[in-house]
Amino acid sequence: MSQPEGQSNTLDNLLEENRTFPPTAEFAANANATAELYAKADEDRLGFWAEQARRLQWDTEWDQVLDWSNPPFAEWFVGGRLNVAHNCVDRHVEAGNGDRVAIYWEGEPGDSRRITYSDLQREVSKTANALAELGVGSGDRVAIYLPMLPEAVFSMLACARLGALHSVVFGGFSAEALRSRINDAEATVVITCDGQFRRGQAMPLKANVDEAVTGTPSVEHVLVVQRTEAEVEWNSERDKWWHDVVDRQPEQHAAESFDSEHPLYILYTSGTTGKPKGILHTSGGYLTQAAYTHNAVFDLKPESDVYWCTADIGWVTGHTYIVYGPLANGASQVIYEGTPNSPHEGRHWEIVQKYGVTLYYTAPTTIRTFMKWGAEIPAQYDLSTLRVLGTVGEPINPEAWMWYRDQIGGGTAPIVDTWWQTETGAIMISPLPGVTAAKPGSAQQPLPGVSASVVDENGNQVGNGEGGLLVLDKPWPSMLRGIWGDQQRFVDTYWSRFAEQGYYFAGDGAKYDDDGDLWLLGRVDDVMNVSGHRISTTEVESALVSHPTVAEAAVVGASDPTTGQGIVAFVITRGDHAGETTVSALRDHVAQSIGPIAKPRQIMVVSELPKTRSGKIMRRLLRDVAENREVGDVSTLADSSVMDQITAGMQSGK
Ligand code: ATP
Ligand code: MG
């Protein structure tokens, strides 16, 4: 069964999906983004982006849309000047929308805050004044180690207002992870809080900062928000309460304009594949693509929609689709502090009902968790306001997609499966909800203005029905401008593989289906090789999830003396089907749905899968287990006990 010569570089195409779901006529008629956008962007790409940049208020207009004379170092909207925070806040107040709610904040214990654009303007101005008093100015770095509190948004925008770079570090990370990120960026101020509410408990947070800053020579001040009122250690020279320093500040702050290429933030990638990279983003191009994509992909109508993105602010999704995109567009949005099962498994749907959420954006891992908990939970709530559903972070399995549409979207809400990365800054590949006939599991087409392609090892585009490597073959406004402090790593990681063609190498596998739609097939590093066939983990996982008893699956290739690699699967069963699954039935099901070559050698039923703190499955750890190796670096794992359970189960032969 060996592969014909010369084809080993592409991926085998196993999964077939024929279901399509066009938007309703009514949705299509009222949609922000129409089919003409594709043609318009193709005709004059730079003109198209210039038009998108006019969504923003520029203090000085640019002279040149793109300078690509020194690739891979791009400059967008050269010569233009703007203030990012002014664009996200003040401009809406000036346009008469100061009374519009910017943030409906919902605390985990049930407390809530309603923050209008006028309130936001005051809070951001006060925070900017406070940071300036602490010595923060243009080009300085501020580390933000906060959970989902409004102060996290105020802090990010205050940095942007001052031209300082924020480096938000996810509140679930350890003191050590925080320390290395503070040192990498040489931050002078750290913003944190006493503690956070998680799963009904007050968890300490400042203690991690206390530990981290013992080894951070650059840090001069720690600004502390009071949230849980738990007792904290106090260093009177270094530590300052937010309410002492920020509350007394003047409510006005004059925003200065900065160059379009002025740095906006550093953000470290999730660390799914290795050591996180400090990705650098800048101002004008980033905000342009954030605003455009948020408008087009979510069909945002700022006067009537209530938007909710469930990501943590510590990830890029929280940056672009909680802070910069929605606020640049004057949206009203929900921000929720806690976990989806506190105090009960219907919490998200209770919040959707309470605020009348219309646009909801989450990750496949969350959807599969909801599937595991059972459809009867969302069925208890009124979800009829929901009109667009989004997903990001991993490929979404077609069955999880169907469940999302039927159980959450009432069988009608378009789903936008959005592919992008910390590095791309904003959505690159996604259906347009009023245009695309959606296919479960496919991200479908690059957005108007964006260009992507699937190529073989030599950089030649593969044909329909074939798989290969995903590349971005033209620069885009929100592209990363580098890796902080390591431009050589930037060039090596993303631009050296297809240096000749000048393509950005995304690190993901993808395929075109027979209609030319794009399917993301997971990390290139995760591709399996079984008897000469290159098989994507995603396709086998999707086949497993399409079995009615399976909620979630992770698949890896383990070395095998006869086939090169053998497929090993780890599955979680659905709550309402526990005990019904048999391993042989699942193996047969995979063989039937995508072919005998993909039949797993071994399947193990587990209760949890190893995930990064951003919710992605870490297959490299499962590969260690499947090959009986010592499990590798688990520092970015959300729950390290999961690996002990899986290893024990594997050894006992379950
Ligand atoms: P690291 O680069 O440190 O290993 P990471 O790649 O997980 O971490 P992110 O930038 O948060 O960090 O994630 C981007 C990746 O997530 C993409 O490269 C892709 O693998 C995956 N991804 C995001 N959205 C989608 C999607 N809609 N479909 C398929 N995969 C997706
Ligand atoms: Mg990555």
XYZ file of C-alpha atoms and ligand atoms in Angstrom:
686
model
C 0.000 0.000 0.000
C 2.852 2.345 -0.545
C 2.386 5.804 -1.945
C 3.446 6.429 -5.547
C 6.776 8.212 -5.855
C 6.707 11.968 -5.629
C 3.449 12.225 -3.725
C 4.766 11.705 -0.243
C 4.848 15.436 0.446
C 1.148 15.980 0.238
C -1.513 14.814 2.636
C -3.967 12.092 1.863
C -7.491 13.361 1.635
C -9.755 11.097 3.630
C -12.694 13.017 4.970
C -15.647 13.733 2.692
C -18.179 16.336 3.660
C -21.110 17.085 1.409
C -23.413 19.030 3.673
C -23.674 22.764 2.944
C -25.632 25.481 4.708
C -26.150 28.720 2.814
C -27.285 31.782 4.765
C -30.995 32.558 4.787
C -32.137 35.093 2.201
C -32.911 37.531 4.981
C -29.463 37.234 6.544
C -27.776 37.613 3.164
C -29.840 40.694 2.304
C -28.795 42.493 5.489
C -25.201 41.319 5.769
C -22.319 43.768 6.175
C -20.044 41.822 3.840
C -21.268 40.837 0.393
C -19.812 38.679 -2.381
C -18.633 41.781 -4.284
C -15.928 42.306 -1.666
C -13.896 39.405 -3.052
C -13.834 40.847 -6.544
C -13.119 44.317 -5.282
C -10.156 43.158 -3.216
C -8.810 41.073 -6.102
C -8.940 43.998 -8.468
C -7.015 46.376 -6.246
C -5.744 44.783 -3.070
C -3.966 47.809 -1.667
C -6.854 50.079 -2.573
C -9.133 47.669 -0.739
C -6.997 47.854 2.409
C -6.793 51.632 2.177
C -10.585 51.676 2.168
C -10.629 49.434 5.265
C -8.145 51.746 7.003
C -10.688 54.550 6.588
C -12.806 52.805 9.225
C -10.357 54.425 11.629
C -9.723 58.026 12.513
C -6.245 59.060 11.401
C -4.634 62.254 12.629
C -2.393 62.217 9.564
C -3.214 60.222 6.465
C -0.588 57.759 5.119
C 1.481 58.420 1.985
C 1.907 54.771 1.034
C -0.377 51.817 1.805
C 2.351 49.164 1.909
C 6.113 49.270 1.854
C 7.332 45.747 1.078
C 10.731 46.783 -0.203
C 12.550 44.925 2.575
C 10.694 41.634 3.065
C 9.783 40.080 5.458
C 9.716 43.447 7.238
C 6.490 45.126 6.153
C 5.306 48.650 6.805
C 1.640 49.462 6.392
C 0.060 52.876 6.022
C 3.474 54.491 5.930
C 3.532 58.028 7.250
C 0.050 57.745 8.782
C -0.475 58.734 12.412
C -3.216 57.761 14.859
C -3.894 56.900 18.473
C -5.243 53.388 18.886
C -7.015 54.054 22.201
C -8.644 57.194 20.859
C -10.010 55.064 18.013
C -11.386 52.453 20.415
C -12.922 54.861 22.918
C -13.000 58.653 22.552
C -14.087 58.699 18.955
C -17.337 56.897 19.826
C -18.054 59.385 22.599
C -17.344 62.255 20.212
C -19.763 60.714 17.707
C -22.557 60.884 20.300
C -22.455 57.261 21.419
C -21.077 57.854 24.905
C -24.144 56.293 26.515
C -23.837 53.066 24.564
C -22.717 50.135 26.732
C -19.189 49.063 25.812
C -18.874 46.258 28.364
C -21.431 44.178 30.223
C -19.101 42.646 32.746
C -20.293 39.549 34.591
C -18.342 38.344 37.615
C -18.211 34.664 38.434
C -19.939 35.081 41.824
C -22.802 36.906 40.039
C -21.802 40.552 40.536
C -21.876 42.689 37.413
C -20.775 46.046 35.982
C -22.124 47.998 33.051
C -19.545 50.265 31.438
C -20.596 52.769 28.773
C -18.208 54.301 26.232
C -18.175 57.507 28.330
C -17.280 55.459 31.417
C -14.586 53.699 29.428
C -13.147 57.024 28.308
C -12.883 58.192 31.934
C -11.388 54.918 33.160
C -8.839 54.639 30.376
C -7.837 58.289 30.815
C -7.372 57.851 34.565
C -5.358 54.691 34.044
C -3.172 56.429 31.451
C -2.558 59.303 33.882
C -1.666 56.805 36.609
C 0.761 54.899 34.405
C 2.381 58.165 33.337
C 2.811 59.016 37.032
C 4.567 55.652 37.455
C 6.996 56.696 34.752
C 5.500 54.836 31.795
C 5.971 56.545 28.445
C 6.121 55.816 24.746
C 8.022 52.607 23.925
C 8.082 51.312 27.531
C 6.738 47.838 28.340
C 4.017 47.040 30.868
C 3.228 43.474 31.919
C -0.457 42.812 32.583
C -1.165 39.723 34.660
C -4.876 39.974 35.271
C -7.925 37.751 34.945
C -11.040 38.828 33.043
C -11.628 42.121 34.852
C -12.555 45.441 33.212
C -9.250 46.779 34.571
C -7.454 44.487 32.121
C -9.132 46.343 29.246
C -8.502 49.749 30.849
C -4.829 48.853 31.280
C -4.318 47.663 27.712
C -5.972 50.762 26.279
C -4.074 53.039 28.677
C -0.808 51.586 27.380
C -1.945 52.085 23.794
C -2.888 55.657 24.631
C 0.600 56.354 25.953
C 2.375 54.518 23.153
C 3.662 51.950 25.663
C 3.634 48.245 24.748
C 1.612 45.846 26.838
C 2.576 42.269 27.350
C -0.450 40.457 28.709
C 0.420 37.235 30.500
C -2.415 34.759 30.984
C -3.504 34.713 34.664
C -3.256 30.926 34.768
C 0.484 30.948 34.156
C 2.977 30.253 36.922
C 5.348 32.706 38.592
C 8.173 31.251 36.526
C 6.336 31.751 33.220
C 5.482 35.302 34.256
C 9.062 36.045 35.256
C 10.511 34.895 31.955
C 8.007 37.001 30.013
C 8.663 40.096 32.170
C 12.392 39.680 31.651
C 12.143 39.025 27.941
C 10.275 42.326 27.499
C 12.067 44.187 30.333
C 8.779 45.524 31.681
C 8.963 48.356 34.198
C 5.450 48.007 35.614
C 3.372 44.910 36.363
C -0.408 45.229 36.738
C -2.112 42.458 38.684
C -4.787 41.873 41.336
C -5.001 40.302 44.771
C -6.778 37.219 43.471
C -9.404 35.852 41.118
C -12.613 33.890 41.364
C -12.345 30.509 39.645
C -14.818 27.665 40.106
C -16.416 29.362 43.064
C -13.179 29.966 44.916
C -10.981 32.984 45.506
C -7.573 32.029 44.141
C -4.488 34.104 44.932
C -2.758 35.876 42.059
C -0.483 38.517 43.554
C 1.554 35.841 45.325
C 2.784 34.693 41.892
C 3.842 38.236 41.057
C 5.665 38.537 44.388
C 7.586 35.415 43.503
C 8.170 36.422 39.877
C 9.536 39.890 40.648
C 12.262 38.549 42.913
C 14.163 37.937 39.671
C 13.118 40.847 37.451
C 15.547 43.771 37.671
C 13.502 45.963 35.301
C 10.329 46.098 37.430
C 9.856 49.345 39.372
C 6.179 49.191 40.319
C 3.447 46.616 40.844
C -0.051 48.047 40.512
C -2.641 45.900 42.285
C -6.386 45.797 41.594
C -8.484 44.688 44.540
C -10.858 41.907 43.531
C -11.202 39.136 46.124
C -10.091 41.203 49.157
C -7.902 38.330 50.218
C -4.889 39.196 52.294
C -1.716 39.834 50.300
C 1.953 40.385 51.086
C 2.917 44.008 50.616
C 6.173 45.662 49.615
C 5.498 49.320 50.324
C 8.192 50.583 47.980
C 7.131 48.582 44.987
C 3.424 47.792 45.408
C 0.568 50.247 44.868
C -3.161 49.710 45.091
C -5.038 50.556 41.926
C -7.689 52.375 43.983
C -5.033 54.578 45.631
C -3.252 55.523 42.437
C -5.827 55.401 39.652
C -8.950 56.652 41.415
C -7.521 60.065 42.246
C -6.333 60.812 38.692
C -7.881 63.448 36.418
C -10.594 62.072 34.133
C -9.099 63.687 31.059
C -6.052 62.616 29.175
C -4.988 64.084 25.856
C -4.131 61.275 23.470
C -1.088 61.884 21.325
C -0.807 60.468 17.810
C 1.756 57.828 16.977
C 3.211 56.512 13.779
C 1.221 53.771 12.077
C 4.149 51.408 12.683
C 4.514 52.357 16.355
C 4.633 49.102 18.384
C 1.365 48.259 20.135
C 2.027 45.044 22.007
C 4.036 41.900 22.558
C 2.155 38.652 23.033
C 3.584 35.196 23.533
C 2.114 32.324 21.475
C 0.273 29.515 23.266
C 3.267 27.197 23.343
C 1.496 24.229 21.737
C 4.570 23.260 19.753
C 7.425 24.492 21.929
C 8.924 27.574 23.555
C 6.503 30.503 23.212
C 7.500 33.290 20.861
C 7.096 36.980 21.782
C 5.097 38.193 18.821
C 5.269 41.925 18.067
C 2.319 43.837 16.644
C 2.117 47.475 15.599
C -0.679 50.038 15.366
C -2.329 51.180 12.127
C -2.351 47.968 10.083
C -3.253 45.836 13.069
C -6.209 47.967 14.081
C -7.386 48.195 10.468
C -7.566 44.434 10.028
C -8.985 43.916 13.537
C -11.843 46.349 12.826
C -12.533 45.121 9.288
C -12.594 41.417 10.158
C -14.718 41.942 13.245
C -17.236 43.830 11.158
C -17.245 41.442 8.190
C -16.932 38.039 9.867
C -19.329 38.645 12.762
C -21.639 40.929 10.781
C -21.566 43.351 13.690
C -24.337 45.953 13.882
C -23.056 48.091 16.746
C -26.449 49.663 17.516
C -28.249 46.387 18.105
C -25.835 43.493 18.591
C -24.554 42.107 21.870
C -21.296 40.362 21.161
C -19.517 37.856 23.374
C -16.090 36.342 22.825
C -15.320 33.786 25.528
C -11.528 33.804 25.055
C -9.213 34.912 27.807
C -7.645 38.313 27.365
C -4.269 36.590 27.757
C -4.571 35.066 24.271
C -4.532 36.802 20.936
C -8.261 36.182 20.491
C -8.834 38.268 23.609
C -6.612 41.020 22.233
C -8.121 41.288 18.764
C -11.699 40.179 19.366
C -12.388 41.471 22.884
C -10.328 44.633 23.006
C -9.227 46.087 19.677
C -11.704 44.888 17.023
C -14.989 45.227 18.929
C -14.057 48.504 20.627
C -12.758 50.040 17.401
C -16.182 49.184 15.967
C -18.145 50.620 18.900
C -19.627 47.253 19.862
C -21.483 46.343 23.064
C -19.985 43.183 24.484
C -20.138 40.758 27.380
C -16.995 39.955 29.339
C -17.302 37.052 31.755
C -14.856 36.451 34.571
C -15.280 32.763 35.269
C -15.447 29.205 34.027
C -18.361 27.762 31.998
C -19.427 25.413 34.797
C -19.555 27.833 37.716
C -21.816 27.511 39.504
C -23.510 25.174 36.979
C -23.007 23.817 33.470
C -25.555 26.200 31.984
C -23.697 29.360 32.935
C -22.865 30.477 29.396
C -26.450 30.032 28.249
C -27.753 31.847 31.297
C -25.504 34.778 30.310
C -26.641 34.632 26.663
C -30.243 34.785 27.885
C -29.591 37.541 30.428
C -27.932 39.956 27.973
C -29.606 38.819 24.774
C -26.272 37.889 23.210
C -26.471 37.869 19.403
C -22.880 37.036 18.336
C -20.989 34.330 20.216
C -17.356 33.353 19.596
C -15.688 30.408 21.305
C -13.245 27.516 20.789
C -13.866 23.950 19.556
C -12.631 22.615 22.894
C -15.436 24.494 24.669
C -18.027 23.218 22.192
C -16.870 19.620 22.673
C -17.079 20.122 26.437
C -20.674 21.315 26.054
C -21.374 18.226 23.928
C -19.962 16.060 26.682
C -22.225 17.735 29.242
C -25.267 17.122 27.040
C -27.713 19.070 24.855
C -30.359 19.161 27.584
C -28.392 21.903 29.364
C -28.533 24.631 26.678
C -32.099 23.518 25.907
C -33.202 25.035 29.219
C -32.363 28.585 28.099
C -33.639 31.066 25.550
C -30.886 31.231 22.957
C -33.081 32.652 20.197
C -31.152 35.946 20.056
C -28.009 34.222 18.734
C -27.511 34.997 15.037
C -23.805 34.306 14.327
C -21.607 31.681 15.996
C -17.834 31.679 15.717
C -15.037 29.261 16.476
C -11.248 29.547 16.647
C -8.175 27.791 17.976
C -8.260 24.309 16.483
C -9.933 22.605 13.578
C -13.573 22.029 14.435
C -14.780 18.495 13.775
C -17.830 18.415 11.472
C -19.980 16.738 14.149
C -19.084 19.348 16.740
C -19.949 21.982 14.108
C -23.366 20.377 13.540
C -24.009 20.171 17.261
C -23.083 23.868 17.653
C -25.396 24.919 14.847
C -28.327 22.756 15.973
C -28.148 22.938 19.764
C -26.851 26.494 20.186
C -27.704 28.192 16.896
C -31.281 26.920 16.629
C -30.404 25.150 13.368
C -30.113 28.458 11.493
C -27.266 30.610 12.827
C -24.307 30.718 10.425
C -21.063 29.405 11.875
C -17.820 31.172 11.079
C -14.824 28.867 11.488
C -12.018 31.386 11.709
C -8.408 30.383 11.043
C -5.670 32.670 12.248
C -2.716 32.813 14.625
C -1.088 35.077 17.187
C 1.289 35.900 14.347
C -1.385 36.886 11.839
C -2.962 39.273 14.372
C -6.454 38.899 12.934
C -8.697 36.448 11.081
C -7.309 35.331 7.718
C -9.485 32.437 6.535
C -13.178 32.234 7.334
C -16.600 32.008 5.750
C -18.503 35.291 5.432
C -21.789 34.666 7.242
C -24.031 36.350 4.676
C -22.237 35.002 1.612
C -20.719 31.569 2.106
C -22.623 28.308 1.877
C -20.992 26.933 5.008
C -19.516 23.442 5.202
C -19.135 21.781 8.596
C -15.445 21.689 9.480
C -14.084 23.885 6.700
C -12.701 27.409 7.103
C -13.334 27.699 3.350
C -11.799 30.852 1.833
C -9.266 33.554 2.639
C -11.111 36.753 3.508
C -11.313 39.464 0.857
C -7.905 41.166 0.896
C -6.105 38.082 2.224
C -4.195 35.586 0.129
C -3.378 32.023 1.207
C -2.420 28.880 -0.606
C -1.783 25.182 0.006
C 1.551 24.071 -1.431
C 3.753 21.011 -1.605
C 7.264 20.836 -0.183
C 8.604 22.705 -3.223
C 6.185 25.570 -2.882
C 3.934 24.558 -5.772
C 0.229 24.909 -5.209
C -1.547 21.559 -4.871
C -4.747 20.829 -6.751
C -8.318 20.373 -5.569
C -8.722 17.249 -3.472
C -5.084 17.453 -2.361
C -3.359 18.391 0.858
C -0.107 20.113 1.751
C 1.282 23.051 3.703
C -0.590 26.278 4.340
C 1.245 29.452 3.329
C 0.292 33.115 3.187
C 1.659 34.370 -0.068
C 1.032 38.109 0.242
C 1.650 40.497 3.149
C -1.370 41.581 5.210
C -1.885 44.642 7.448
C -2.012 42.890 10.858
C 0.964 40.631 10.194
C 3.509 40.254 12.961
C 6.413 42.640 12.644
C 8.819 40.291 14.352
C 9.709 38.289 17.439
C 10.622 40.604 20.283
C 14.384 40.732 20.631
C 15.013 37.967 18.091
C 14.484 38.992 14.466
C 16.654 36.103 13.287
C 14.190 33.642 14.850
C 11.395 35.549 13.085
C 13.057 35.062 9.710
C 14.019 31.436 10.407
C 10.668 30.310 11.798
C 8.293 31.804 9.264
C 10.183 32.909 6.165
C 13.043 30.515 5.523
C 11.094 27.435 4.411
C 9.791 29.161 1.287
C 12.407 31.905 1.104
C 12.627 31.679 -2.648
C 8.912 32.311 -3.122
C 8.702 34.784 -0.222
C 5.842 32.903 1.459
C 4.972 32.977 5.131
C 4.965 29.392 6.425
C 2.122 28.949 8.900
C 3.136 25.541 10.284
C -0.313 24.068 9.629
C -1.366 21.364 7.206
C -4.353 22.026 4.949
C -6.139 20.673 1.913
C -8.437 21.840 -0.846
C -11.639 19.877 -1.307
C -13.152 19.279 -4.727
C -14.774 22.721 -4.698
C -11.491 24.414 -3.817
C -12.555 25.106 -0.222
C -9.850 25.049 2.447
C -9.708 22.562 5.313
C -7.245 23.010 8.130
C -5.687 19.714 9.106
C -3.697 20.523 12.240
C -0.001 21.071 12.816
C 2.445 19.920 10.196
C 4.371 18.289 13.065
C 1.324 16.183 13.905
C 0.873 14.613 10.461
C 1.095 10.788 10.621
C 2.725 8.483 8.127
C 1.018 5.112 7.908
C 2.353 2.723 5.266
C 3.475 5.672 3.172
C 0.182 7.537 3.492
C 0.337 10.939 5.088
C -2.741 11.197 7.253
C -3.854 14.198 9.277
C -4.716 13.712 12.928
C -7.665 16.047 12.436
C -9.420 13.795 9.932
C -9.178 10.704 12.109
C -10.306 12.698 15.126
C -13.290 14.009 13.187
C -14.234 10.489 12.173
C -14.138 9.427 15.817
C -16.189 12.424 16.946
C -18.805 11.582 14.307
C -19.620 8.438 16.316
C -22.634 9.214 18.526
C -20.882 8.153 21.728
C -17.728 10.251 21.321
C -17.407 13.842 22.475
C -13.728 14.416 21.934
C -10.761 12.596 20.420
C -7.021 13.066 20.105
C -5.001 11.033 17.644
C -1.249 10.542 17.318
C 1.098 8.469 15.211
C 3.263 6.081 17.214
C 6.217 4.300 15.648
C 5.267 0.903 14.342
C 7.602 -1.845 13.071
C 5.412 -2.755 10.096
C 3.583 0.401 9.021
C 6.109 3.103 9.991
C 3.575 4.709 12.258
C 0.433 3.286 13.786
C -2.569 5.384 14.762
C -3.232 5.640 18.474
C -6.417 7.377 19.604
C -7.542 8.752 22.943
C -11.280 9.398 23.249
C -13.669 10.993 25.705
C -17.238 9.703 25.601
C -20.375 11.835 25.779
C -21.972 12.164 29.200
C -25.173 10.461 28.134
C -23.366 7.523 26.491
C -20.870 6.490 29.154
C -20.140 2.786 29.066
C -21.776 2.193 25.668
C -18.667 2.637 23.586
C -16.647 -0.347 22.542
C -13.210 0.046 21.131
C -13.833 -2.334 18.244
C -16.982 -0.465 17.226
C -15.004 2.766 17.115
C -12.218 1.216 15.054
C -14.769 -0.083 12.568
C -16.501 3.264 12.492
C -13.278 5.031 11.482
C -12.587 2.437 8.810
C -16.082 2.882 7.447
C -16.172 6.653 7.490
C -12.751 7.437 6.038
C -11.118 4.173 4.994
C -9.310 1.140 6.376
C -5.913 2.837 6.211
C -7.004 5.171 9.015
C -8.207 2.429 11.364
C -6.570 3.117 14.740
C -4.180 0.469 15.996
C -5.181 1.246 19.525
C -7.950 3.296 21.182
C -8.015 4.332 24.788
C -11.037 5.796 26.559
C -9.924 8.588 28.898
C -11.707 11.172 31.026
C -9.520 14.149 30.080
C -7.054 15.103 27.358
C -3.860 17.096 27.840
C -4.489 20.673 26.730
C -2.592 23.922 26.729
C -4.007 26.641 28.888
C -5.575 28.057 25.747
C -7.493 24.789 25.333
C -5.567 23.078 22.528
C -4.775 19.392 22.575
C -1.042 18.766 23.102
C -0.461 15.761 20.890
C 3.280 15.649 21.433
C 2.660 14.534 25.029
C 0.274 11.802 23.906
C 2.879 10.675 21.390
C 5.334 10.279 24.262
C 2.810 8.083 26.051
C 1.995 6.050 22.957
C 5.679 5.402 22.347
C 6.367 4.611 26.017
C 8.703 7.539 26.461
C 9.069 9.815 29.381
C 6.522 12.626 28.939
C 8.156 15.895 27.714
C 7.820 19.502 28.862
C 4.427 20.004 30.502
C 4.881 23.620 31.609
C 2.180 25.032 29.331
C -0.277 22.261 30.210
C -3.474 23.385 31.947
C -3.648 20.410 34.312
C -0.538 18.304 34.708
C -2.318 15.475 36.580
C -4.068 14.550 33.304
C -0.864 13.049 31.937
C -0.354 10.906 35.055
C -3.856 9.455 34.656
C -3.340 8.697 30.972
C 0.075 7.142 31.493
C -1.278 4.967 34.302
C -4.217 3.858 32.128
C -1.872 3.019 29.265
C 0.361 0.920 31.469
C -2.538 -0.996 32.964
C -3.516 -1.833 29.382
C -6.933 -0.182 29.492
P 2.762 27.844 19.449
O 2.913 28.597 18.163
O 3.520 28.470 20.586
O 2.976 26.370 19.320
P -0.120 28.023 19.044
O 0.204 27.877 17.602
O -1.113 27.085 19.647
O 1.219 27.991 19.912
P -1.794 30.352 18.666
O -1.210 31.443 17.874
O -2.677 30.716 19.809
O -0.630 29.515 19.305
O -2.639 29.382 17.734
C -2.600 29.406 16.329
C -2.823 28.022 15.792
O -4.114 27.521 16.195
C -2.852 27.885 14.296
O -1.568 27.811 13.744
C -3.646 26.590 14.089
O -2.837 25.461 14.284
C -4.669 26.667 15.192
N -5.945 27.229 14.714
C -6.468 28.435 15.018
N -7.679 28.597 14.467
C -7.943 27.475 13.767
C -9.050 27.043 12.958
N -10.145 27.771 12.773
N -8.953 25.817 12.373
C -7.852 25.060 12.539
N -6.804 25.404 13.300
C -6.841 26.602 13.911
Mg 1.745 28.597 16.471
